[in-house]
Structures are given as C-alpha cells and as structure tokens.
Amino acid sequence: MRKYLLQFKPFLIFISTFFGAYILLTVLYKLYLNSFEANDVDGITNIVGHNVNQLMNLFNCDIRVLKSISDPYFEVWYNKKYTLKIVEGCNAVSVIILFVSFIIAFSGKIKTTLLFIFSGIVFIYILNIIRIALLTVLLFHFPEEEHVLHGVVFPLIIYGAVFLLWVIWVNKFSKYAK
C-alpha cells in the first residue's frame, strides 16, 4: 500500500488540494449568499447586472436591466422586449471557484500564482459580462435558439476559456512546467 501511496503522491496531493480549495471557496461563497435576504439579489450579481448595462450602453443599445419586483434576479429588456434574466448563477462565481481551485492545486511561485489567479478572475469576469450581453442580443433575434445558445454555445465558450487558462498555467507557470 505504501508503494502505491508514494507512486501516486503527486496525484493525491493535487486531488486533495483541489477539493480542499474547492470546498472551502464554495462554503465561503455559500455563507456570502446566505447573508442576503431571500428575495434580494446578491452584491456580485448586482454588479454583473450593472456592468452588462454599462457595456451595452457603450454600444448605444436600447437596454434596461431592472431588479425583479418579487424575485432575486434582474430582468434584461432589450429594444423594449423582455429578453432574459440574470440570476445568481449568471455571475460566474462558480466558474471562478473552479478555476482558482485548479490553479491552487497546481500552484507555482506564490507571486506568479496570485497574479495568475487575479488575472484569470478578471478575464473570466469580463468574458462573462460579454457573454451575457451577446446572449441578450442573440436571444432577442433568435428566441427559439435559447436552449442551444444558453445551454451549449455560451457554456462551451466560458468553460473552454477556463480550460485554456488551465493549460497555459500548467505548461508555463506551475511547478510542473518545464
């Protein structure tokens, strides 16, 4: 048994570090979410809604992002048509937690690791804002394609980007990079 533990030690360290970071960050995020009232939008989702509004206003779009009266989400109105809603799951925090957990599990030098984590979070956040803005426009024009756009295309883009960040990290900056 000891032989196998030694043989698989790097893998076991990676798995335990990844899941430890993932569980810790998820619990902290859940505690953060629990600090809001049931029908209140959390602060991060609030900022996401505001940033989507700002981005689309930058392109002179007819956009309104309004807090739902009775539910914890934002209604996005594009060209005076209710197009989509921004819920807590749209703020990309779960994707960011996954990204950060992986980078921590494959950490390198502390300064490089922290800089890559910060840069990756900013990149994922901006990509998510662009994703929601594009989804708004596309759903306005192609509402019948909601399942494909929201369920396949845009998750593929954001998770694909995270995967590419992981590949860059492992090959260029982690302690395993050659």
Coordinates of C-alpha atoms in Angstrom, one line a residue:
M1 CA 0.0 0.0 0.0
R2 CA 2.8 2.4 0.9
K3 CA 4.3 1.8 -2.5
Y4 CA 1.1 3.0 -4.2
L5 CA 0.8 6.0 -2.0
L6 CA 4.3 7.0 -2.9
Q7 CA 3.8 6.3 -6.6
F8 CA 0.6 8.3 -6.7
K9 CA 1.6 11.0 -4.2
P10 CA 1.6 13.9 -6.8
F11 CA -1.9 13.0 -8.0
L12 CA -3.2 12.5 -4.4
I13 CA -1.8 15.9 -3.4
F14 CA -3.4 17.5 -6.4
I15 CA -6.8 15.9 -5.8
S16 CA -6.8 16.7 -2.1
T17 CA -5.6 20.3 -2.6
F18 CA -8.1 20.9 -5.5
F19 CA -11.1 19.5 -3.5
G20 CA -10.0 21.3 -0.3
A21 CA -9.8 24.6 -2.1
Y22 CA -13.0 24.0 -4.0
I23 CA -14.9 23.0 -0.8
L24 CA -13.5 26.0 1.2
L25 CA -14.3 28.5 -1.5
T26 CA -17.8 27.1 -2.1
V27 CA -18.6 27.2 1.6
L28 CA -17.3 30.8 1.8
Y29 CA -19.4 31.7 -1.2
K30 CA -22.5 30.0 0.3
L31 CA -22.0 31.9 3.6
Y32 CA -21.8 35.1 1.5
L33 CA -25.0 34.3 -0.3
N34 CA -26.8 33.5 3.0
S35 CA -26.1 37.0 4.2
F36 CA -28.7 38.3 1.7
E37 CA -32.5 38.2 2.2
A38 CA -34.4 35.6 0.3
N39 CA -35.7 37.9 -2.5
D40 CA -32.6 40.1 -2.6
V41 CA -30.0 40.0 -5.3
D42 CA -26.5 39.3 -4.0
G43 CA -23.9 42.0 -4.5
I44 CA -21.8 40.2 -7.1
T45 CA -24.9 39.5 -9.3
N46 CA -25.9 43.2 -8.8
I47 CA -22.5 44.3 -10.1
V48 CA -22.8 41.9 -13.1
G49 CA -26.2 43.3 -14.0
H50 CA -24.8 46.9 -13.7
N51 CA -21.8 46.0 -15.9
V52 CA -23.9 44.4 -18.6
N53 CA -26.0 47.5 -18.7
Q54 CA -22.8 49.7 -19.0
L55 CA -21.3 47.5 -21.7
M56 CA -24.5 47.6 -23.8
N57 CA -24.9 51.3 -23.3
L58 CA -21.3 51.7 -24.6
F59 CA -22.7 50.4 -27.9
N60 CA -25.8 52.6 -27.7
C61 CA -28.1 49.7 -27.2
D62 CA -31.7 50.2 -26.0
I63 CA -31.1 48.2 -22.8
R64 CA -32.7 48.2 -19.3
V65 CA -31.6 46.0 -16.5
L66 CA -34.2 46.0 -13.8
K67 CA -34.5 44.2 -10.5
S68 CA -37.5 41.9 -10.4
I69 CA -40.1 43.1 -8.0
S70 CA -40.8 39.8 -6.4
D71 CA -37.8 37.5 -7.2
P72 CA -34.0 37.7 -6.7
Y73 CA -32.9 38.4 -10.3
F74 CA -32.6 41.1 -12.9
E75 CA -34.8 41.4 -15.9
V76 CA -33.0 42.4 -19.1
W77 CA -35.1 44.4 -21.5
Y78 CA -33.5 44.8 -25.0
N79 CA -35.3 47.0 -27.5
K80 CA -38.3 47.2 -25.1
K81 CA -38.6 43.4 -25.1
Y82 CA -38.0 41.2 -22.0
T83 CA -35.2 39.1 -23.3
L84 CA -33.6 37.3 -20.3
K85 CA -33.0 37.3 -16.6
I86 CA -29.7 37.5 -14.7
V87 CA -29.8 35.2 -11.7
E88 CA -27.1 34.4 -9.1
G89 CA -25.8 31.5 -11.3
C90 CA -25.0 34.0 -14.1
N91 CA -22.3 35.9 -12.1
A92 CA -19.6 33.3 -13.0
V93 CA -18.5 32.8 -9.4
S94 CA -18.9 29.0 -9.6
V95 CA -16.7 29.1 -12.7
I96 CA -14.2 31.3 -10.9
I97 CA -14.1 29.0 -7.9
L98 CA -13.4 26.0 -10.2
F99 CA -10.6 28.0 -11.9
V100 CA -9.0 29.2 -8.7
S101 CA -9.1 25.7 -7.1
F102 CA -7.3 24.2 -10.0
I103 CA -4.6 26.9 -10.0
I104 CA -4.1 26.4 -6.3
A105 CA -3.8 22.7 -6.7
F106 CA -1.1 23.2 -9.4
S107 CA 0.4 26.2 -7.7
G108 CA 3.8 27.6 -8.6
K109 CA 5.7 30.5 -7.1
I110 CA 3.4 32.4 -4.8
K111 CA 3.6 35.8 -6.6
T112 CA 3.1 34.2 -10.0
T113 CA 0.2 32.1 -8.7
L114 CA -1.6 35.0 -7.1
L115 CA -1.0 37.2 -10.2
F116 CA -2.4 34.5 -12.5
I117 CA -5.4 33.9 -10.2
F118 CA -6.2 37.6 -10.2
S119 CA -5.7 38.0 -13.9
G120 CA -7.8 34.9 -14.6
I121 CA -10.6 36.1 -12.4
V122 CA -10.7 39.4 -14.2
F123 CA -10.6 37.7 -17.6
I124 CA -13.4 35.3 -16.7
Y125 CA -15.5 38.1 -15.2
I126 CA -15.1 40.3 -18.3
L127 CA -15.8 37.3 -20.6
N128 CA -18.9 36.6 -18.6
I129 CA -20.2 40.2 -19.0
I130 CA -19.6 39.9 -22.7
R131 CA -21.3 36.5 -22.7
I132 CA -24.5 38.0 -21.1
A133 CA -24.5 41.0 -23.4
L134 CA -24.2 38.8 -26.5
L135 CA -26.7 36.4 -25.2
T136 CA -29.2 39.3 -24.8
V137 CA -28.8 40.4 -28.4
L138 CA -28.9 36.8 -29.8
L139 CA -32.0 35.8 -27.7
F140 CA -33.7 39.0 -28.9
H141 CA -33.2 37.9 -32.5
F142 CA -33.3 34.2 -32.1
P143 CA -35.5 33.4 -29.1
E144 CA -36.2 29.9 -30.4
E145 CA -32.5 29.0 -30.1
E146 CA -32.4 29.7 -26.3
H147 CA -31.5 26.1 -25.4
V148 CA -28.6 25.9 -27.8
L149 CA -27.3 29.4 -27.1
H150 CA -27.7 29.4 -23.3
G151 CA -27.2 25.7 -22.7
V152 CA -24.5 24.8 -25.2
V153 CA -22.7 27.6 -27.0
F154 CA -22.0 30.0 -24.2
P155 CA -21.1 27.4 -21.6
L156 CA -18.7 25.9 -24.1
I157 CA -17.1 29.3 -24.6
I158 CA -16.7 30.1 -20.9
Y159 CA -15.6 26.6 -19.8
G160 CA -13.4 26.4 -22.9
A161 CA -11.7 29.7 -21.9
V162 CA -11.1 28.3 -18.4
F163 CA -9.7 25.1 -19.8
L164 CA -7.3 27.2 -22.0
L165 CA -6.2 29.2 -18.9
W166 CA -5.5 25.9 -17.1
V167 CA -3.4 24.6 -20.0
I168 CA -1.4 27.9 -20.1
W169 CA -0.9 27.7 -16.3
V170 CA 0.2 24.1 -16.2
N171 CA 2.6 24.5 -19.2
K172 CA 4.1 27.9 -18.5
F173 CA 3.8 28.8 -14.8
S174 CA 3.1 25.9 -12.5
K175 CA 5.7 24.0 -10.6
Y176 CA 5.3 21.2 -13.2
A177 CA 6.1 23.4 -16.2
K178 CA 9.3 22.6 -17.9

